[in-house]
Amino acid sequence: MQNISCYICGGRNTGDFCAARDRHGSGIWQIERCRDCGFGWTSPALAEDQIASYYPTAYLGDTRKTLDDFFSGRLAHSRSWRGELEKARLVEHYIGRGKILDVGCGDGKFLWALDPQRWDRTGVETSRDTIAIVNQRMPSLHLVAGDIYAGSLAAASYEAITFWHVLEHLPDPRKVLNRVFDLLRPGGWLFISLPNLESLQAHLFRAYWYPFGDVPRHICHFSRKSLDLLLKEAGMTVRSHRLFSPHVNFHSLKHSLLEWSEERLGSRIPYYLLKPLLFAFPLLERCTGKYGILTAIAQKPK
């Protein structure tokens, strides 16, 4: 059987990485990988009009409840809200104000965490119901029902664009990043966070790696090299790679071990016995640079 050419580098040195099970019950999917650039993809590939049917109804959570928790102050005490503040601090380490676009924004929590006095906040999300609910309750936000190609998103308009665990869901990331380049102003910043296929976690746990539970919604699986190749091809300058966030990275590690323990050994006992070792694993990831979660920061030339 002839190998399939890699979408990123065009190489033919491709093959099976593992078979992964969708945690939402759609079955088992094959993960293919390019051995040259480290890019991976879920097989068989789904047509764009098929992908939406693989998202559970409650995939974005209960938007009305989340809004109630935000306005009542309850959300401020949650771990998820600390994660949104963490994202805001990362962005503001590079740029402190301007017009920002969050792609695949869901209910917009990341945008809620930004200071409205310093940020003109826009989000784009395919769920029209979610967008309608949030826009009604939070008119200071500008949430667009659609995707990054929406006509209301004007070229050269944004100082910053963010993808928080979104790019891996999109079927043509090359086209997406070309669109990003057009939307950013000269000198604008791009933040992309996603699972790292070249991570120690991915190679240790294989089929039990936590992010693989989101196949086939995770269409693409990036390595640092493959993501950098795409960014440079789109005209972006890669400025940094970060371990971000440590919490999300550890969450992936913990649940990968739990999945392995339950599925491979039929019990949680091995998980509890091995759990103390998890706290040393991030040190090994730091030493190798092969984090479970890859976050790249890039800039459009001025």
mmCIF file of N, CA and C in Angstrom, residues 141-261:
data_model
loop_
_atom_site.group_PDB
_atom_site.id
_atom_site.type_symbol
_atom_site.label_atom_id
_atom_site.label_comp_id
_atom_site.label_asym_id
_atom_site.label_seq_id
_atom_site.Cartn_x
_atom_site.Cartn_y
_atom_site.Cartn_z
ATOM 1 N N LEU A 141 -19.548 42.721 23.899
ATOM 2 C CA LEU A 141 -18.786 41.817 23.040
ATOM 3 C C LEU A 141 -19.369 41.839 21.640
ATOM 4 N N HIS A 142 -18.537 41.465 20.673
ATOM 5 C CA HIS A 142 -19.014 41.300 19.307
ATOM 6 C C HIS A 142 -18.743 39.858 18.907
ATOM 7 N N LEU A 143 -19.739 38.977 19.101
ATOM 8 C CA LEU A 143 -19.585 37.580 18.740
ATOM 9 C C LEU A 143 -20.282 37.318 17.414
ATOM 10 N N VAL A 144 -19.569 36.645 16.516
ATOM 11 C CA VAL A 144 -20.040 36.396 15.157
ATOM 12 C C VAL A 144 -20.361 34.917 15.007
ATOM 13 N N ALA A 145 -21.551 34.612 14.507
ATOM 14 C CA ALA A 145 -21.933 33.224 14.229
ATOM 15 C C ALA A 145 -21.381 32.841 12.860
ATOM 16 N N GLY A 146 -20.434 31.919 12.856
ATOM 17 C CA GLY A 146 -19.809 31.516 11.603
ATOM 18 C C GLY A 146 -18.392 31.041 11.846
ATOM 19 N N ASP A 147 -17.522 31.266 10.864
ATOM 20 C CA ASP A 147 -16.130 30.844 10.993
ATOM 21 C C ASP A 147 -15.203 32.000 10.643
ATOM 22 N N ILE A 148 -13.922 31.716 10.553
ATOM 23 C CA ILE A 148 -12.928 32.768 10.360
ATOM 24 C C ILE A 148 -13.055 33.456 9.007
ATOM 25 N N TYR A 149 -13.820 32.861 8.097
ATOM 26 C CA TYR A 149 -14.002 33.459 6.779
ATOM 27 C C TYR A 149 -15.219 34.377 6.717
ATOM 28 N N ALA A 150 -15.874 34.614 7.852
ATOM 29 C CA ALA A 150 -17.063 35.477 7.882
ATOM 30 C C ALA A 150 -16.748 36.845 7.275
ATOM 31 N N GLY A 151 -17.658 37.331 6.445
ATOM 32 C CA GLY A 151 -17.440 38.589 5.739
ATOM 33 C C GLY A 151 -17.347 39.798 6.644
ATOM 34 N N SER A 152 -17.907 39.708 7.856
ATOM 35 C CA SER A 152 -17.873 40.848 8.780
ATOM 36 C C SER A 152 -16.502 41.034 9.427
ATOM 37 N N LEU A 153 -15.587 40.068 9.253
ATOM 38 C CA LEU A 153 -14.231 40.191 9.789
ATOM 39 C C LEU A 153 -13.374 40.871 8.728
ATOM 40 N N ALA A 154 -13.002 42.109 8.988
ATOM 41 C CA ALA A 154 -12.312 42.913 7.983
ATOM 42 C C ALA A 154 -10.815 42.665 7.986
ATOM 43 N N ALA A 155 -10.208 42.745 6.815
ATOM 44 C CA ALA A 155 -8.769 42.544 6.670
ATOM 45 C C ALA A 155 -7.982 43.621 7.415
ATOM 46 N N ALA A 156 -6.805 43.228 7.900
ATOM 47 C CA ALA A 156 -5.867 44.135 8.574
ATOM 48 C C ALA A 156 -6.531 44.914 9.710
ATOM 49 N N SER A 157 -7.361 44.220 10.509
ATOM 50 C CA SER A 157 -8.145 44.885 11.556
ATOM 51 C C SER A 157 -7.720 44.549 12.978
ATOM 52 N N TYR A 158 -6.946 43.479 13.179
ATOM 53 C CA TYR A 158 -6.743 42.961 14.533
ATOM 54 C C TYR A 158 -5.289 43.029 14.969
ATOM 55 N N GLU A 159 -5.119 43.485 16.210
ATOM 56 C CA GLU A 159 -3.780 43.458 16.819
ATOM 57 C C GLU A 159 -3.422 42.072 17.336
ATOM 58 N N ALA A 160 -4.430 41.249 17.624
ATOM 59 C CA ALA A 160 -4.175 39.906 18.150
ATOM 60 C C ALA A 160 -5.280 38.956 17.720
ATOM 61 N N ILE A 161 -4.900 37.719 17.411
ATOM 62 C CA ILE A 161 -5.848 36.648 17.087
ATOM 63 C C ILE A 161 -5.440 35.426 17.900
ATOM 64 N N THR A 162 -6.419 34.754 18.500
ATOM 65 C CA THR A 162 -6.136 33.608 19.356
ATOM 66 C C THR A 162 -6.881 32.361 18.902
ATOM 67 N N PHE A 163 -6.216 31.219 19.069
ATOM 68 C CA PHE A 163 -6.804 29.896 18.831
ATOM 69 C C PHE A 163 -6.499 29.060 20.074
ATOM 70 N N TRP A 164 -7.458 28.922 20.977
ATOM 71 C CA TRP A 164 -7.265 28.114 22.178
ATOM 72 C C TRP A 164 -7.844 26.723 21.931
ATOM 73 N N HIS A 165 -7.001 25.786 21.529
ATOM 74 C CA HIS A 165 -7.423 24.407 21.247
ATOM 75 C C HIS A 165 -8.537 24.392 20.192
ATOM 76 N N VAL A 166 -8.249 25.044 19.082
ATOM 77 C CA VAL A 166 -9.211 25.163 17.987
ATOM 78 C C VAL A 166 -8.619 24.736 16.645
ATOM 79 N N LEU A 167 -7.363 25.087 16.371
ATOM 80 C CA LEU A 167 -6.805 24.833 15.042
ATOM 81 C C LEU A 167 -6.853 23.353 14.678
ATOM 82 N N GLU A 168 -6.699 22.478 15.674
ATOM 83 C CA GLU A 168 -6.711 21.040 15.407
ATOM 84 C C GLU A 168 -8.081 20.533 14.961
ATOM 85 N N HIS A 169 -9.123 21.367 15.160
ATOM 86 C CA HIS A 169 -10.483 21.007 14.752
ATOM 87 C C HIS A 169 -10.784 21.398 13.310
ATOM 88 N N LEU A 170 -9.913 22.149 12.660
ATOM 89 C CA LEU A 170 -10.226 22.756 11.364
ATOM 90 C C LEU A 170 -9.586 21.957 10.232
ATOM 91 N N PRO A 171 -10.344 21.679 9.170
ATOM 92 C CA PRO A 171 -9.883 20.741 8.137
ATOM 93 C C PRO A 171 -8.782 21.266 7.222
ATOM 94 N N ASP A 172 -8.606 22.579 7.110
ATOM 95 C CA ASP A 172 -7.591 23.119 6.198
ATOM 96 C C ASP A 172 -6.792 24.206 6.917
ATOM 97 N N PRO A 173 -5.884 23.823 7.843
ATOM 98 C CA PRO A 173 -5.166 24.837 8.631
ATOM 99 C C PRO A 173 -4.304 25.765 7.790
ATOM 100 N N ARG A 174 -3.828 25.321 6.648
ATOM 101 C CA ARG A 174 -3.039 26.207 5.770
ATOM 102 C C ARG A 174 -3.908 27.386 5.309
ATOM 103 N N LYS A 175 -5.107 27.097 4.867
ATOM 104 C CA LYS A 175 -6.028 28.144 4.442
ATOM 105 C C LYS A 175 -6.397 29.053 5.610
ATOM 106 N N VAL A 176 -6.584 28.463 6.791
ATOM 107 C CA VAL A 176 -6.937 29.237 7.986
ATOM 108 C C VAL A 176 -5.825 30.239 8.323
ATOM 109 N N LEU A 177 -4.575 29.785 8.306
ATOM 110 C CA LEU A 177 -3.476 30.675 8.680
ATOM 111 C C LEU A 177 -3.220 31.746 7.634
ATOM 112 N N ASN A 178 -3.510 31.459 6.379
ATOM 113 C CA ASN A 178 -3.446 32.510 5.360
ATOM 114 C C ASN A 178 -4.500 33.581 5.627
ATOM 115 N N ARG A 179 -5.657 33.157 6.068
ATOM 116 C CA ARG A 179 -6.719 34.101 6.435
ATOM 117 C C ARG A 179 -6.299 34.924 7.657
ATOM 118 N N VAL A 180 -5.666 34.274 8.632
ATOM 119 C CA VAL A 180 -5.161 34.981 9.809
ATOM 120 C C VAL A 180 -4.206 36.094 9.391
ATOM 121 N N PHE A 181 -3.289 35.778 8.497
ATOM 122 C CA PHE A 181 -2.326 36.772 8.028
ATOM 123 C C PHE A 181 -3.043 37.994 7.440
ATOM 124 N N ASP A 182 -4.103 37.742 6.683
ATOM 125 C CA ASP A 182 -4.864 38.843 6.078
ATOM 126 C C ASP A 182 -5.590 39.674 7.136
ATOM 127 N N LEU A 183 -6.090 39.017 8.199
ATOM 128 C CA LEU A 183 -6.875 39.714 9.209
ATOM 129 C C LEU A 183 -6.023 40.531 10.171
ATOM 130 N N LEU A 184 -4.790 40.110 10.397
ATOM 131 C CA LEU A 184 -3.919 40.816 11.332
ATOM 132 C C LEU A 184 -3.402 42.124 10.733
ATOM 133 N N ARG A 185 -3.267 43.109 11.600
ATOM 134 C CA ARG A 185 -2.571 44.323 11.207
ATOM 135 C C ARG A 185 -1.065 44.048 11.175
ATOM 136 N N PRO A 186 -0.288 44.844 10.439
ATOM 137 C CA PRO A 186 1.165 44.678 10.490
ATOM 138 C C PRO A 186 1.669 44.766 11.938
ATOM 139 N N GLY A 187 2.489 43.800 12.319
ATOM 140 C CA GLY A 187 2.976 43.727 13.692
ATOM 141 C C GLY A 187 2.030 43.015 14.634
ATOM 142 N N GLY A 188 0.881 42.527 14.133
ATOM 143 C CA GLY A 188 -0.101 41.847 14.974
ATOM 144 C C GLY A 188 0.373 40.483 15.444
ATOM 145 N N TRP A 189 -0.222 40.021 16.544
ATOM 146 C CA TRP A 189 0.216 38.797 17.219
ATOM 147 C C TRP A 189 -0.788 37.660 17.047
ATOM 148 N N LEU A 190 -0.270 36.440 16.950
ATOM 149 C CA LEU A 190 -1.072 35.225 16.845
ATOM 150 C C LEU A 190 -0.680 34.276 17.962
ATOM 151 N N PHE A 191 -1.683 33.732 18.658
ATOM 152 C CA PHE A 191 -1.469 32.784 19.759
ATOM 153 C C PHE A 191 -2.216 31.494 19.426
ATOM 154 N N ILE A 192 -1.492 30.374 19.390
ATOM 155 C CA ILE A 192 -2.089 29.071 19.072
ATOM 156 C C ILE A 192 -1.693 28.075 20.152
ATOM 157 N N SER A 193 -2.690 27.462 20.782
ATOM 158 C CA SER A 193 -2.441 26.425 21.786
ATOM 159 C C SER A 193 -3.161 25.155 21.358
ATOM 160 N N LEU A 194 -2.461 24.012 21.391
ATOM 161 C CA LEU A 194 -3.044 22.750 20.931
ATOM 162 C C LEU A 194 -2.220 21.571 21.435
ATOM 163 N N PRO A 195 -2.754 20.344 21.339
ATOM 164 C CA PRO A 195 -1.988 19.159 21.759
ATOM 165 C C PRO A 195 -0.773 18.939 20.853
ATOM 166 N N ASN A 196 0.305 18.426 21.434
ATOM 167 C CA ASN A 196 1.572 18.250 20.733
ATOM 168 C C ASN A 196 1.801 16.771 20.428
ATOM 169 N N LEU A 197 1.711 16.410 19.151
ATOM 170 C CA LEU A 197 1.849 15.008 18.759
ATOM 171 C C LEU A 197 3.261 14.471 19.002
ATOM 172 N N GLU A 198 4.244 15.358 19.080
ATOM 173 C CA GLU A 198 5.613 14.921 19.343
ATOM 174 C C GLU A 198 5.949 14.916 20.840
ATOM 175 N N SER A 199 4.939 15.082 21.674
ATOM 176 C CA SER A 199 5.164 15.139 23.116
ATOM 177 C C SER A 199 5.509 13.766 23.684
ATOM 178 N N LEU A 200 6.120 13.792 24.869
ATOM 179 C CA LEU A 200 6.369 12.551 25.590
ATOM 180 C C LEU A 200 5.053 11.852 25.927
ATOM 181 N N GLN A 201 4.044 12.648 26.270
ATOM 182 C CA GLN A 201 2.741 12.065 26.609
ATOM 183 C C GLN A 201 2.170 11.257 25.444
ATOM 184 N N ALA A 202 2.198 11.849 24.252
ATOM 185 C CA ALA A 202 1.618 11.188 23.084
ATOM 186 C C ALA A 202 2.341 9.877 22.778
ATOM 187 N N HIS A 203 3.653 9.887 22.889
ATOM 188 C CA HIS A 203 4.427 8.682 22.550
ATOM 189 C C HIS A 203 4.359 7.637 23.665
ATOM 190 N N LEU A 204 4.186 8.071 24.900
ATOM 191 C CA LEU A 204 4.078 7.116 26.001
ATOM 192 C C LEU A 204 2.704 6.442 26.032
ATOM 193 N N PHE A 205 1.645 7.234 25.881
ATOM 194 C CA PHE A 205 0.297 6.696 26.063
ATOM 195 C C PHE A 205 -0.361 6.246 24.762
ATOM 196 N N ARG A 206 0.112 6.768 23.626
ATOM 197 C CA ARG A 206 -0.433 6.384 22.317
ATOM 198 C C ARG A 206 -1.963 6.474 22.300
ATOM 199 N N ALA A 207 -2.635 5.335 22.110
ATOM 200 C CA ALA A 207 -4.096 5.335 21.965
ATOM 201 C C ALA A 207 -4.810 5.897 23.188
ATOM 202 N N TYR A 208 -4.142 5.897 24.355
ATOM 203 C CA TYR A 208 -4.777 6.349 25.594
ATOM 204 C C TYR A 208 -4.474 7.816 25.914
ATOM 205 N N TRP A 209 -3.736 8.480 25.033
ATOM 206 C CA TRP A 209 -3.445 9.897 25.245
ATOM 207 C C TRP A 209 -4.748 10.684 25.236
ATOM 208 N N TYR A 210 -4.940 11.498 26.253
ATOM 209 C CA TYR A 210 -6.229 12.158 26.470
ATOM 210 C C TYR A 210 -6.733 12.947 25.249
ATOM 211 N N PRO A 211 -5.918 13.761 24.570
ATOM 212 C CA PRO A 211 -6.441 14.501 23.412
ATOM 213 C C PRO A 211 -6.971 13.609 22.291
ATOM 214 N N PHE A 212 -6.481 12.372 22.186
ATOM 215 C CA PHE A 212 -6.987 11.484 21.144
ATOM 216 C C PHE A 212 -8.436 11.072 21.395
ATOM 217 N N GLY A 213 -8.931 11.270 22.599
ATOM 218 C CA GLY A 213 -10.336 10.977 22.875
ATOM 219 C C GLY A 213 -11.284 11.923 22.156
ATOM 220 N N ASP A 214 -10.729 12.975 21.540
ATOM 221 C CA ASP A 214 -11.563 13.930 20.813
ATOM 222 C C ASP A 214 -11.528 13.708 19.304
ATOM 223 N N VAL A 215 -11.058 12.531 18.860
ATOM 224 C CA VAL A 215 -11.228 12.183 17.450
ATOM 225 C C VAL A 215 -12.692 11.784 17.249
ATOM 226 N N PRO A 216 -13.283 12.060 16.099
ATOM 227 C CA PRO A 216 -12.697 12.667 14.902
ATOM 228 C C PRO A 216 -12.793 14.199 14.870
ATOM 229 N N ARG A 217 -13.214 14.805 16.001
ATOM 230 C CA ARG A 217 -13.293 16.275 16.020
ATOM 231 C C ARG A 217 -11.908 16.895 15.914
ATOM 232 N N HIS A 218 -10.891 16.225 16.483
ATOM 233 C CA HIS A 218 -9.510 16.631 16.237
ATOM 234 C C HIS A 218 -9.102 16.033 14.891
ATOM 235 N N ILE A 219 -9.104 16.865 13.899
ATOM 236 C CA ILE A 219 -8.808 16.422 12.537
ATOM 237 C C ILE A 219 -7.306 16.361 12.299
ATOM 238 N N CYS A 220 -6.597 17.365 12.806
ATOM 239 C CA CYS A 220 -5.151 17.486 12.621
ATOM 240 C C CYS A 220 -4.440 17.322 13.959
ATOM 241 N N HIS A 221 -3.213 16.822 13.895
ATOM 242 C CA HIS A 221 -2.407 16.608 15.097
ATOM 243 C C HIS A 221 -1.017 17.175 14.805
ATOM 244 N N PHE A 222 -0.665 18.253 15.515
ATOM 245 C CA PHE A 222 0.538 19.010 15.173
ATOM 246 C C PHE A 222 1.732 18.660 16.054
ATOM 247 N N SER A 223 2.893 18.707 15.456
ATOM 248 C CA SER A 223 4.165 18.768 16.159
ATOM 249 C C SER A 223 4.637 20.223 16.101
ATOM 250 N N ARG A 224 5.656 20.524 16.891
ATOM 251 C CA ARG A 224 6.219 21.879 16.828
ATOM 252 C C ARG A 224 6.746 22.184 15.420
ATOM 253 N N LYS A 225 7.450 21.223 14.817
ATOM 254 C CA LYS A 225 8.029 21.443 13.493
ATOM 255 C C LYS A 225 6.955 21.689 12.451
ATOM 256 N N SER A 226 5.897 20.878 12.456
ATOM 257 C CA SER A 226 4.860 21.026 11.431
ATOM 258 C C SER A 226 4.093 22.334 11.594
ATOM 259 N N LEU A 227 3.833 22.743 12.846
ATOM 260 C CA LEU A 227 3.142 24.012 13.067
ATOM 261 C C LEU A 227 4.019 25.179 12.626
ATOM 262 N N ASP A 228 5.311 25.124 12.961
ATOM 263 C CA ASP A 228 6.223 26.189 12.547
ATOM 264 C C ASP A 228 6.303 26.299 11.023
ATOM 265 N N LEU A 229 6.323 25.158 10.336
ATOM 266 C CA LEU A 229 6.364 25.178 8.878
ATOM 267 C C LEU A 229 5.161 25.905 8.302
ATOM 268 N N LEU A 230 3.974 25.621 8.852
ATOM 269 C CA LEU A 230 2.760 26.276 8.371
ATOM 270 C C LEU A 230 2.773 27.767 8.661
ATOM 271 N N LEU A 231 3.204 28.142 9.863
ATOM 272 C CA LEU A 231 3.242 29.555 10.244
ATOM 273 C C LEU A 231 4.192 30.335 9.336
ATOM 274 N N LYS A 232 5.360 29.788 9.084
ATOM 275 C CA LYS A 232 6.331 30.477 8.230
ATOM 276 C C LYS A 232 5.833 30.548 6.793
ATOM 277 N N GLU A 233 5.185 29.490 6.329
ATOM 278 C CA GLU A 233 4.618 29.494 4.985
ATOM 279 C C GLU A 233 3.557 30.575 4.839
ATOM 280 N N ALA A 234 2.819 30.839 5.925
ATOM 281 C CA ALA A 234 1.770 31.871 5.901
ATOM 282 C C ALA A 234 2.337 33.280 6.040
ATOM 283 N N GLY A 235 3.640 33.409 6.224
ATOM 284 C CA GLY A 235 4.262 34.726 6.331
ATOM 285 C C GLY A 235 4.468 35.218 7.747
ATOM 286 N N MET A 236 4.212 34.350 8.734
ATOM 287 C CA MET A 236 4.349 34.738 10.130
ATOM 288 C C MET A 236 5.772 34.454 10.631
ATOM 289 N N THR A 237 6.216 35.235 11.606
ATOM 290 C CA THR A 237 7.494 35.009 12.282
ATOM 291 C C THR A 237 7.224 34.390 13.646
ATOM 292 N N VAL A 238 7.747 33.199 13.881
ATOM 293 C CA VAL A 238 7.530 32.518 15.160
ATOM 294 C C VAL A 238 8.424 33.173 16.219
ATOM 295 N N ARG A 239 7.806 33.682 17.275
ATOM 296 C CA ARG A 239 8.537 34.392 18.321
ATOM 297 C C ARG A 239 8.847 33.532 19.538
ATOM 298 N N SER A 240 7.975 32.576 19.837
ATOM 299 C CA SER A 240 8.191 31.808 21.071
ATOM 300 C C SER A 240 7.367 30.532 21.057
ATOM 301 N N HIS A 241 7.854 29.537 21.806
ATOM 302 C CA HIS A 241 7.073 28.347 22.144
ATOM 303 C C HIS A 241 7.030 28.271 23.659
ATOM 304 N N ARG A 242 5.852 28.056 24.209
ATOM 305 C CA ARG A 242 5.689 28.106 25.658
ATOM 306 C C ARG A 242 5.064 26.824 26.192
ATOM 307 N N LEU A 243 5.416 26.475 27.425
ATOM 308 C CA LEU A 243 4.656 25.471 28.166
ATOM 309 C C LEU A 243 3.441 26.204 28.720
ATOM 310 N N PHE A 244 2.342 26.122 27.990
ATOM 311 C CA PHE A 244 1.147 26.852 28.393
ATOM 312 C C PHE A 244 -0.080 26.036 28.009
ATOM 313 N N SER A 245 -0.952 25.852 28.948
ATOM 314 C CA SER A 245 -0.702 26.216 30.327
ATOM 315 C C SER A 245 -0.224 24.988 31.092
ATOM 316 N N PRO A 246 0.574 25.157 32.145
ATOM 317 C CA PRO A 246 0.993 23.998 32.954
ATOM 318 C C PRO A 246 -0.196 23.209 33.489
ATOM 319 N N HIS A 247 -1.281 23.927 33.842
ATOM 320 C CA HIS A 247 -2.469 23.240 34.363
ATOM 321 C C HIS A 247 -3.099 22.350 33.295
ATOM 322 N N VAL A 248 -3.271 22.886 32.080
ATOM 323 C CA VAL A 248 -3.880 22.103 30.994
ATOM 324 C C VAL A 248 -2.971 20.934 30.632
ATOM 325 N N ASN A 249 -1.672 21.181 30.638
ATOM 326 C CA ASN A 249 -0.715 20.119 30.341
ATOM 327 C C ASN A 249 -0.818 18.983 31.365
ATOM 328 N N PHE A 250 -0.915 19.335 32.646
ATOM 329 C CA PHE A 250 -1.015 18.313 33.695
ATOM 330 C C PHE A 250 -2.360 17.589 33.628
ATOM 331 N N HIS A 251 -3.414 18.325 33.285
ATOM 332 C CA HIS A 251 -4.742 17.716 33.123
ATOM 333 C C HIS A 251 -4.688 16.621 32.057
ATOM 334 N N SER A 252 -4.020 16.923 30.940
ATOM 335 C CA SER A 252 -3.873 15.937 29.868
ATOM 336 C C SER A 252 -3.091 14.719 30.356
ATOM 337 N N LEU A 253 -2.018 14.955 31.088
ATOM 338 C CA LEU A 253 -1.191 13.872 31.609
ATOM 339 C C LEU A 253 -1.974 12.979 32.568
ATOM 340 N N LYS A 254 -2.669 13.608 33.501
ATOM 341 C CA LYS A 254 -3.423 12.862 34.519
ATOM 342 C C LYS A 254 -4.497 11.982 33.887
ATOM 343 N N HIS A 255 -5.254 12.569 32.954
ATOM 344 C CA HIS A 255 -6.348 11.806 32.354
ATOM 345 C C HIS A 255 -5.842 10.755 31.366
ATOM 346 N N SER A 256 -4.657 10.962 30.812
ATOM 347 C CA SER A 256 -4.070 9.919 29.965
ATOM 348 C C SER A 256 -3.731 8.693 30.800
ATOM 349 N N LEU A 257 -3.129 8.921 31.968
ATOM 350 C CA LEU A 257 -2.809 7.806 32.855
ATOM 351 C C LEU A 257 -4.072 7.101 33.334
ATOM 352 N N LEU A 258 -5.087 7.876 33.644
ATOM 353 C CA LEU A 258 -6.355 7.296 34.094
ATOM 354 C C LEU A 258 -6.986 6.448 32.987
ATOM 355 N N GLU A 259 -6.964 6.979 31.753
ATOM 356 C CA GLU A 259 -7.517 6.230 30.617
ATOM 357 C C GLU A 259 -6.749 4.927 30.403
ATOM 358 N N TRP A 260 -5.430 4.997 30.465
ATOM 359 C CA TRP A 260 -4.601 3.793 30.305
ATOM 360 C C TRP A 260 -4.918 2.770 31.384
ATOM 361 N N SER A 261 -5.040 3.234 32.616
ATOM 362 C CA SER A 261 -5.291 2.335 33.740
ATOM 363 C C SER A 261 -6.632 1.630 33.593
#
